[in-house]
Coordinates of C-alpha atoms and ligand atoms in Angstrom, one line a residue:
M1 CA -0.1 -0.1 -0.4
T2 CA 1.5 3.2 -0.8
D3 CA 2.4 5.2 2.3
P4 CA -0.3 8.1 2.3
R5 CA 2.5 10.0 4.4
R6 CA 5.0 10.2 2.0
T7 CA 3.7 12.8 0.5
S8 CA 3.7 15.7 3.2
S9 CA 7.2 15.1 5.0
P10 CA 7.5 17.0 8.0
D11 CA 10.5 18.5 8.4
S12 CA 11.0 18.9 4.6
N13 CA 9.1 21.3 2.1
E14 CA 9.2 18.5 -0.3
T15 CA 5.7 18.0 -2.4
S16 CA 5.1 15.1 -4.2
H17 CA 4.2 14.4 -7.9
P18 CA 2.3 11.6 -8.5
E19 CA 3.1 10.4 -12.0
T20 CA -0.2 9.3 -13.3
T21 CA -3.7 9.7 -12.4
A22 CA -3.7 6.1 -10.9
D23 CA -1.1 7.3 -8.5
A24 CA -2.2 10.1 -7.3
T25 CA -5.8 8.6 -6.9
V26 CA -4.4 6.1 -4.6
V27 CA -2.5 8.4 -2.7
W28 CA -5.3 10.8 -2.6
K29 CA -8.0 8.2 -1.1
E30 CA -5.4 7.4 1.8
L31 CA -5.3 10.9 2.7
M32 CA -8.9 11.0 2.5
Y33 CA -9.7 8.0 4.7
E34 CA -7.6 9.4 7.4
A35 CA -8.7 12.6 7.3
G36 CA -12.4 12.2 7.1
R37 CA -12.7 8.9 8.7
R38 CA -15.2 8.1 6.1
S39 CA -15.1 4.5 5.1
R40 CA -14.0 3.7 1.2
A41 CA -17.2 3.3 -0.3
E42 CA -17.6 6.9 0.7
V43 CA -14.3 8.4 -0.4
E44 CA -14.8 6.4 -3.5
L45 CA -18.4 7.8 -4.1
F46 CA -17.0 11.8 -3.1
L47 CA -13.9 11.0 -5.5
T48 CA -15.8 10.0 -8.5
T49 CA -18.6 13.0 -8.0
F50 CA -15.8 15.6 -7.6
L51 CA -13.1 14.6 -10.6
G52 CA -17.0 14.6 -12.5
A53 CA -17.3 18.3 -11.6
C54 CA -13.8 18.9 -11.8
Q55 CA -13.6 18.2 -15.6
A56 CA -16.9 20.0 -15.9
Q57 CA -15.1 22.9 -14.8
G58 CA -12.6 22.1 -17.4
W59 CA -9.7 21.0 -14.8
S60 CA -8.0 17.7 -16.0
D61 CA -7.9 14.9 -13.3
L62 CA -4.7 14.8 -12.8
E63 CA -4.3 18.4 -12.3
A64 CA -6.8 18.3 -9.8
L65 CA -5.3 15.4 -8.1
R66 CA -2.0 16.8 -7.9
R67 CA -2.8 20.0 -6.1
L68 CA -4.9 18.1 -3.5
V69 CA -2.6 15.4 -3.3
A70 CA -0.1 18.2 -2.4
L71 CA -1.9 19.5 0.5
E72 CA -0.7 19.2 4.0
D73 CA -2.7 16.9 6.1
P74 CA -3.5 19.4 8.7
D75 CA -4.6 21.6 5.2
L76 CA -6.6 18.7 4.8
Y77 CA -8.0 18.0 7.7
R78 CA -9.2 21.9 7.9
A79 CA -10.5 21.7 4.3
I80 CA -13.0 18.9 5.3
V81 CA -14.0 20.4 8.8
T82 CA -14.5 24.3 7.5
G83 CA -15.2 22.8 3.8
R84 CA -12.9 25.8 2.3
L85 CA -9.5 24.9 0.4
P86 CA -6.8 26.5 1.0
E87 CA -6.4 30.0 -0.9
S88 CA -4.4 29.2 -3.7
F89 CA -7.4 27.5 -5.3
P90 CA -9.4 28.7 -7.7
E91 CA -12.9 29.8 -6.9
A92 CA -14.9 27.6 -9.0
L93 CA -13.0 24.5 -6.7
Q94 CA -13.6 26.4 -3.8
V95 CA -16.9 26.2 -4.7
L96 CA -17.2 22.7 -5.9
W97 CA -15.7 21.8 -2.7
S98 CA -17.3 23.3 0.0
D99 CA -20.7 21.7 -2.1
F100 CA -19.0 18.4 -1.6
V101 CA -18.1 18.7 2.0
C102 CA -21.5 20.5 3.2
R103 CA -23.7 17.2 1.0
W104 CA -21.0 14.6 2.5
P105 CA -22.8 13.1 5.2
A106 CA -22.9 15.2 8.3
R107 CA -20.7 14.6 11.3
R108 CA -22.8 13.8 15.0
A109 CA -23.2 16.8 17.2
V110 CA -20.2 17.1 19.3
S111 CA -22.4 17.0 22.2
D112 CA -24.5 13.7 21.2
V113 CA -20.8 12.1 20.5
A114 CA -19.7 13.0 23.7
A115 CA -22.3 12.2 26.5
A116 CA -22.9 9.0 24.5
S117 CA -19.5 7.7 24.5
R118 CA -19.4 8.2 28.4
T119 CA -22.0 6.0 29.7
G120 CA -23.8 2.8 29.2
P121 CA -22.5 -0.8 28.2
L122 CA -19.1 -0.6 26.6
R123 CA -19.4 -0.8 22.9
A124 CA -17.0 -2.2 20.4
G125 CA -14.3 0.3 19.0
E126 CA -14.3 2.0 22.7
W127 CA -11.2 2.7 24.9
V128 CA -11.3 0.4 27.7
L129 CA -8.6 0.6 30.6
L130 CA -7.9 -2.7 32.1
M131 CA -6.5 -2.7 35.9
D132 CA -4.6 -5.9 37.1
A133 CA -4.5 -6.4 41.2
K134 CA -1.2 -4.5 41.4
G135 CA -2.6 -1.7 39.8
R136 CA -1.2 -1.7 36.4
R137 CA -3.2 -0.1 33.8
Y138 CA -3.6 -1.2 30.2
L139 CA -5.4 1.2 27.7
T140 CA -6.6 -1.2 24.6
R141 CA -9.6 -0.8 22.4
L142 CA -12.4 -3.5 22.0
E143 CA -12.6 -5.1 18.8
P144 CA -14.9 -7.7 18.2
G145 CA -13.3 -11.1 18.0
Q146 CA -10.0 -10.1 19.2
N147 CA -8.3 -10.8 22.7
F148 CA -6.4 -9.0 24.8
T149 CA -3.1 -10.4 25.8
F150 CA -1.3 -9.5 28.4
H151 CA 1.5 -11.4 30.4
L152 CA -0.9 -12.6 32.9
G153 CA -2.6 -14.1 30.2
S154 CA -5.5 -13.0 28.0
V155 CA -9.3 -11.8 27.6
P156 CA -11.6 -12.3 24.6
M157 CA -13.0 -9.0 23.9
D158 CA -16.3 -10.5 22.8
T159 CA -16.5 -10.9 26.8
L160 CA -15.8 -7.0 27.7
I161 CA -18.2 -6.0 24.9
G162 CA -21.6 -5.3 26.7
Q163 CA -20.3 -5.0 30.0
T164 CA -20.9 -2.3 32.5
E165 CA -18.1 -0.5 33.7
G166 CA -16.0 -1.5 37.0
T167 CA -16.5 -5.4 36.0
A168 CA -13.9 -8.1 36.9
V169 CA -13.3 -10.2 34.4
R170 CA -10.9 -13.4 34.7
S171 CA -7.8 -13.6 32.3
S172 CA -6.6 -17.3 30.8
K173 CA -4.4 -17.8 33.3
G174 CA -6.9 -17.0 36.3
H175 CA -5.7 -13.4 37.2
T176 CA -8.1 -10.5 37.8
L177 CA -8.6 -7.4 35.5
L178 CA -11.0 -4.5 36.4
V179 CA -12.4 -2.7 33.6
F180 CA -13.4 0.6 33.2
R181 CA -13.5 3.4 30.6
P182 CA -10.2 5.4 30.7
T183 CA -10.3 8.8 32.3
L184 CA -8.4 11.7 30.2
R185 CA -6.2 11.3 32.5
D186 CA -5.4 7.7 32.0
Y187 CA -5.5 8.2 28.2
L188 CA -2.8 11.2 28.7
L189 CA -0.4 9.0 30.1
Q190 CA -0.6 6.1 28.1
M191 CA -1.4 8.1 24.6
P192 CA 1.5 7.8 21.7
R193 CA 3.6 10.7 22.0
H194 CA 6.5 12.8 20.3
A195 CA 7.2 16.2 22.4
Q196 CA 7.2 15.6 26.1
V197 CA 3.5 16.5 27.1
V198 CA 2.2 18.5 30.0
Y199 CA 1.2 16.2 32.7
P200 CA -2.4 15.4 34.1
K201 CA -0.9 17.1 37.5
D202 CA 0.0 20.3 35.6
S203 CA -2.5 20.9 33.6
A204 CA -5.4 20.2 36.0
V205 CA -3.5 23.5 38.0
M206 CA -2.9 25.4 35.1
A207 CA -6.8 24.6 33.9
M208 CA -8.1 26.3 36.9
W209 CA -5.2 29.0 37.7
G210 CA -6.0 30.0 33.8
D211 CA -9.5 29.5 34.7
L212 CA -10.9 27.9 32.0
Y213 CA -14.4 28.0 31.4
P214 CA -17.1 26.9 29.0
G215 CA -17.1 29.1 25.7
A216 CA -13.7 30.7 25.9
R217 CA -11.7 31.5 23.6
V218 CA -7.7 30.4 24.1
L219 CA -4.9 30.5 21.8
E220 CA -2.3 28.1 22.8
A221 CA 1.4 27.1 21.6
G222 CA 3.3 24.6 20.9
L223 CA 0.4 21.9 20.2
G224 CA 3.2 19.1 20.9
S225 CA 1.3 15.7 21.1
G226 CA -2.0 17.5 22.0
A227 CA -1.6 16.9 25.5
L228 CA -2.8 20.2 26.8
A229 CA -4.8 21.0 24.3
M230 CA -7.0 17.9 24.9
V231 CA -7.3 19.2 28.4
I232 CA -8.0 23.0 27.4
L233 CA -10.7 21.6 24.8
R234 CA -12.7 19.6 27.5
A235 CA -12.4 22.4 30.2
I236 CA -14.0 25.4 27.2
G237 CA -16.3 22.9 25.9
P238 CA -18.2 22.6 22.6
T239 CA -19.0 26.5 22.4
G240 CA -15.5 27.6 23.2
R241 CA -12.6 27.7 20.5
L242 CA -8.9 26.9 20.8
V243 CA -6.2 28.0 18.3
S244 CA -3.3 26.1 18.6
Y245 CA 0.0 27.2 16.6
E246 CA 2.7 24.3 16.0
I247 CA 6.1 24.7 13.8
R248 CA 6.3 20.5 13.3
A249 CA 4.0 19.3 10.8
D250 CA 4.6 15.7 12.2
F251 CA 3.9 16.8 15.5
I252 CA 0.6 18.2 14.0
R253 CA -0.4 15.2 12.9
R254 CA 0.2 13.1 16.1
A255 CA -1.7 15.3 17.9
M256 CA -4.5 15.4 15.5
R257 CA -4.9 12.0 15.6
N258 CA -4.3 11.6 19.3
I259 CA -7.0 14.6 19.8
E260 CA -9.5 12.4 17.3
R261 CA -8.6 8.9 18.8
W262 CA -9.8 10.3 22.7
L263 CA -13.1 11.8 21.2
G264 CA -13.9 9.9 18.4
Y265 CA -14.1 12.8 16.2
V266 CA -12.3 15.9 15.0
P267 CA -13.0 18.7 17.1
E268 CA -14.8 21.7 14.9
N269 CA -13.9 24.5 17.6
H270 CA -10.2 23.3 17.2
E271 CA -8.0 25.5 14.7
I272 CA -4.5 24.2 14.2
H273 CA -1.8 26.3 12.6
H274 CA 1.8 25.0 11.1
E275 CA 3.4 28.4 11.8
D276 CA 5.6 30.1 14.5
I277 CA 3.9 31.1 17.0
A278 CA 6.4 34.7 16.8
R279 CA 5.2 35.2 13.2
A280 CA 1.3 34.4 14.1
Q281 CA -1.0 37.5 13.0
V282 CA -3.7 37.4 15.6
E283 CA -6.8 40.4 16.1
P284 CA -5.0 42.2 19.2
G285 CA -7.2 41.3 22.3
S286 CA -9.4 38.7 20.6
F287 CA -8.5 35.8 22.9
D288 CA -9.5 35.4 26.7
R289 CA -6.6 32.8 27.6
V290 CA -3.2 31.8 26.3
F291 CA -1.3 28.8 26.9
L292 CA 2.2 28.6 26.2
D293 CA 4.4 25.3 26.3
L294 CA 7.5 26.7 24.3
P295 CA 11.5 25.6 24.8
T296 CA 11.7 29.3 25.0
P297 CA 8.2 30.8 25.9
T298 CA 9.7 34.5 25.0
D299 CA 9.2 33.3 21.4
G300 CA 5.2 33.5 21.9
L301 CA 5.4 36.4 24.6
A302 CA 4.6 39.2 22.0
V303 CA 2.0 38.1 20.4
A304 CA 0.8 36.2 23.6
T305 CA 0.3 40.1 25.2
G306 CA -1.3 41.0 21.8
A307 CA -3.9 38.6 21.3
L308 CA -5.1 38.8 25.3
R309 CA -8.2 40.9 26.0
P310 CA -7.7 43.5 29.6
G311 CA -8.3 40.9 31.9
G312 CA -7.3 37.9 29.9
I313 CA -4.8 35.2 31.5
L314 CA -1.4 34.1 30.0
V315 CA -0.5 30.5 31.5
S316 CA 2.9 29.6 30.3
I317 CA 4.5 26.1 31.2
S318 CA 8.6 25.5 31.5
P319 CA 10.6 23.0 32.9
T320 CA 13.7 25.1 34.1
V321 CA 14.6 27.9 36.2
P322 CA 16.0 30.0 33.1
Q323 CA 13.2 29.5 31.0
V324 CA 10.7 30.7 34.3
Q325 CA 13.2 33.5 35.0
E326 CA 13.3 35.1 31.1
T327 CA 9.6 34.7 31.2
V328 CA 8.7 36.3 34.3
E329 CA 11.4 39.4 33.8
W330 CA 10.0 39.6 29.9
L331 CA 6.1 40.0 31.9
R332 CA 7.5 42.3 34.2
A333 CA 9.7 44.4 32.0
S334 CA 6.6 44.6 29.7
N335 CA 4.3 46.6 31.8
L336 CA 1.5 45.1 30.9
Y337 CA 0.9 42.5 33.1
G338 CA -0.4 42.2 37.0
S339 CA -0.8 39.1 39.2
I340 CA 2.1 37.3 38.4
E341 CA 2.5 34.1 39.8
V342 CA 5.2 31.4 40.0
L343 CA 4.3 28.0 41.2
E344 CA 5.1 24.8 40.8
V345 CA 3.0 21.0 41.5
L346 CA 4.1 18.2 43.5
V347 CA 2.0 15.5 43.8
R348 CA 2.4 12.9 46.8
P349 CA 0.6 9.6 46.8
W350 CA -0.1 7.5 49.6
N351 CA -0.3 4.1 50.5
V352 CA -2.8 3.7 52.9
R353 CA -2.9 -0.6 53.8
G354 CA -3.7 -1.7 57.4
P355 CA -1.3 -0.5 59.4
S356 CA 1.0 0.6 56.3
V357 CA -0.5 4.7 56.3
R358 CA 2.6 6.5 54.7
P359 CA 3.5 8.8 51.7
A360 CA 4.6 6.1 48.5
H361 CA 8.2 5.8 48.6
F362 CA 8.4 6.9 45.0
M363 CA 7.1 10.5 43.2
V364 CA 7.4 12.3 40.1
A365 CA 9.5 14.9 41.8
H366 CA 9.8 17.4 38.9
T367 CA 8.2 17.9 35.6
A368 CA 7.4 21.6 35.1
F369 CA 7.1 25.4 36.5
I370 CA 4.3 27.2 35.8
V371 CA 4.0 31.0 35.4
V372 CA 0.5 32.6 35.8
A373 CA -0.2 36.2 34.8
R374 CA -3.3 39.0 34.1
R375 CA -2.8 41.0 31.3
L376 CA -3.6 44.7 32.3
R377 CA -6.0 47.4 30.3
P378 CA -4.3 49.2 27.8
G379 CA -2.4 52.2 29.3
Q380 CA -2.7 50.7 33.1
T381 CA 0.8 50.9 34.0
F382 CA 2.2 47.5 36.6
V383 CA 1.5 47.9 39.8
D384 CA 2.5 44.6 41.7
D385 CA 2.8 40.9 41.6
V386 CA 2.6 37.8 43.8
Y387 CA 4.7 35.2 44.6
I388 CA 2.9 32.0 46.3
Ligands
SAH401 N1 1.8 21.3 25.1 C1 2.2 20.0 24.3 C2 3.9 19.8 24.3 C3 4.6 21.1 23.7 S1 6.2 20.8 23.7 C4 1.6 18.8 25.1 O1 1.0 18.9 26.1 O2 1.6 17.6 24.1 C5 6.6 22.0 22.9 C6 6.8 22.0 21.4 O3 6.4 23.5 20.9 C7 7.2 21.2 20.6 O4 6.5 20.8 19.5 C8 7.9 22.4 19.3 O5 7.7 21.9 18.3 C9 6.8 23.7 19.5 N2 7.5 25.0 19.3 C10 8.8 25.2 19.8 N3 9.1 26.6 19.4 C11 7.5 27.1 18.7 C12 7.2 28.0 18.3 N4 8.2 29.2 18.2 N5 6.1 28.1 17.7 C13 5.3 27.0 17.4 N6 5.9 26.4 18.2 C14 6.9 25.7 18.7

């Protein structure tokens, strides 16, 4: 099978030029399948009809396909979600495309999907978390006819499908496994990652200190593996909007896949830009919150500051002290922020069993520091800041 990713090598600007229509069609179908999670039959139908319409506009199949295939994945996802092709495509094709995307089988409303997937009996295709007697956790997807296999035996997935969460099952070697739907925290710790992700202990505090609320407009850089983005998306809900910047195309693809695998759909309120945050064009004061997770936080601070409305909150996370120092110095020198706070989050698990009631022997000692600051109104000069 042709590797659908070969058309958008992340770190180069290479654009593939399929030699023949057949070649281009294979690549295109794979991309559409990945992007839209449509069935192959649907993609086939879409393609045939779309090509017919292209020809009616005087476009040859190959030319149209070449241009579509050359799109980066994020552009393709966006084109499908928004119904708009990138601006370089001619008007006539734009109209055709938006027509097609509108008439294509509608995605289910975000709220329906979210509610339906969190309750009731476990369904085929869902993620489940299996826990053994030692508390080890295994994240797996329920596939009819398959077995879940681990070092203590295996369990047929058919015995899990239709079960109620919280049920205990026995493995072929007689070991007990508890089955639950995973929490977002479980998923974030187990999903495939590229970059270092924001740990749940930190994102939990960032969401509260950053005062995320349903409907909030949030700017984020960098997207990384999408761990923080998932926490933000959950907190702002379907009425909120998240705009993420990320310089690495391969990270964008991974993040999109992670998010889609978790939610079961591509969230329409998540816009992703494959661009350096320092060069982002953002309407002044158009965001309520900005979340930065950058190796050089100061790269994002000018844009963040322009983007935040008065009273808006900046939350920046960094693993090292010099990053924190530079961030705070930048914020203070800008004269545009008040209430600058710096903190770290230590979570110490406890062991409670019989008389042994004590902190656990091991804990995660360090992940990152969090800087939180509030944007002043224009013209207001800096007053004071706060340290916890
Ligand atoms: N918050 C993410 C992890 C981000 S890691 C998560 O929870 O999964 C930092 C990311 O910032 C990396 O993916 C890196 O590619 C990206 N990055 C670095 N400099 C950038 C810049 N100037 N603009 C946008 N993204 C940037």
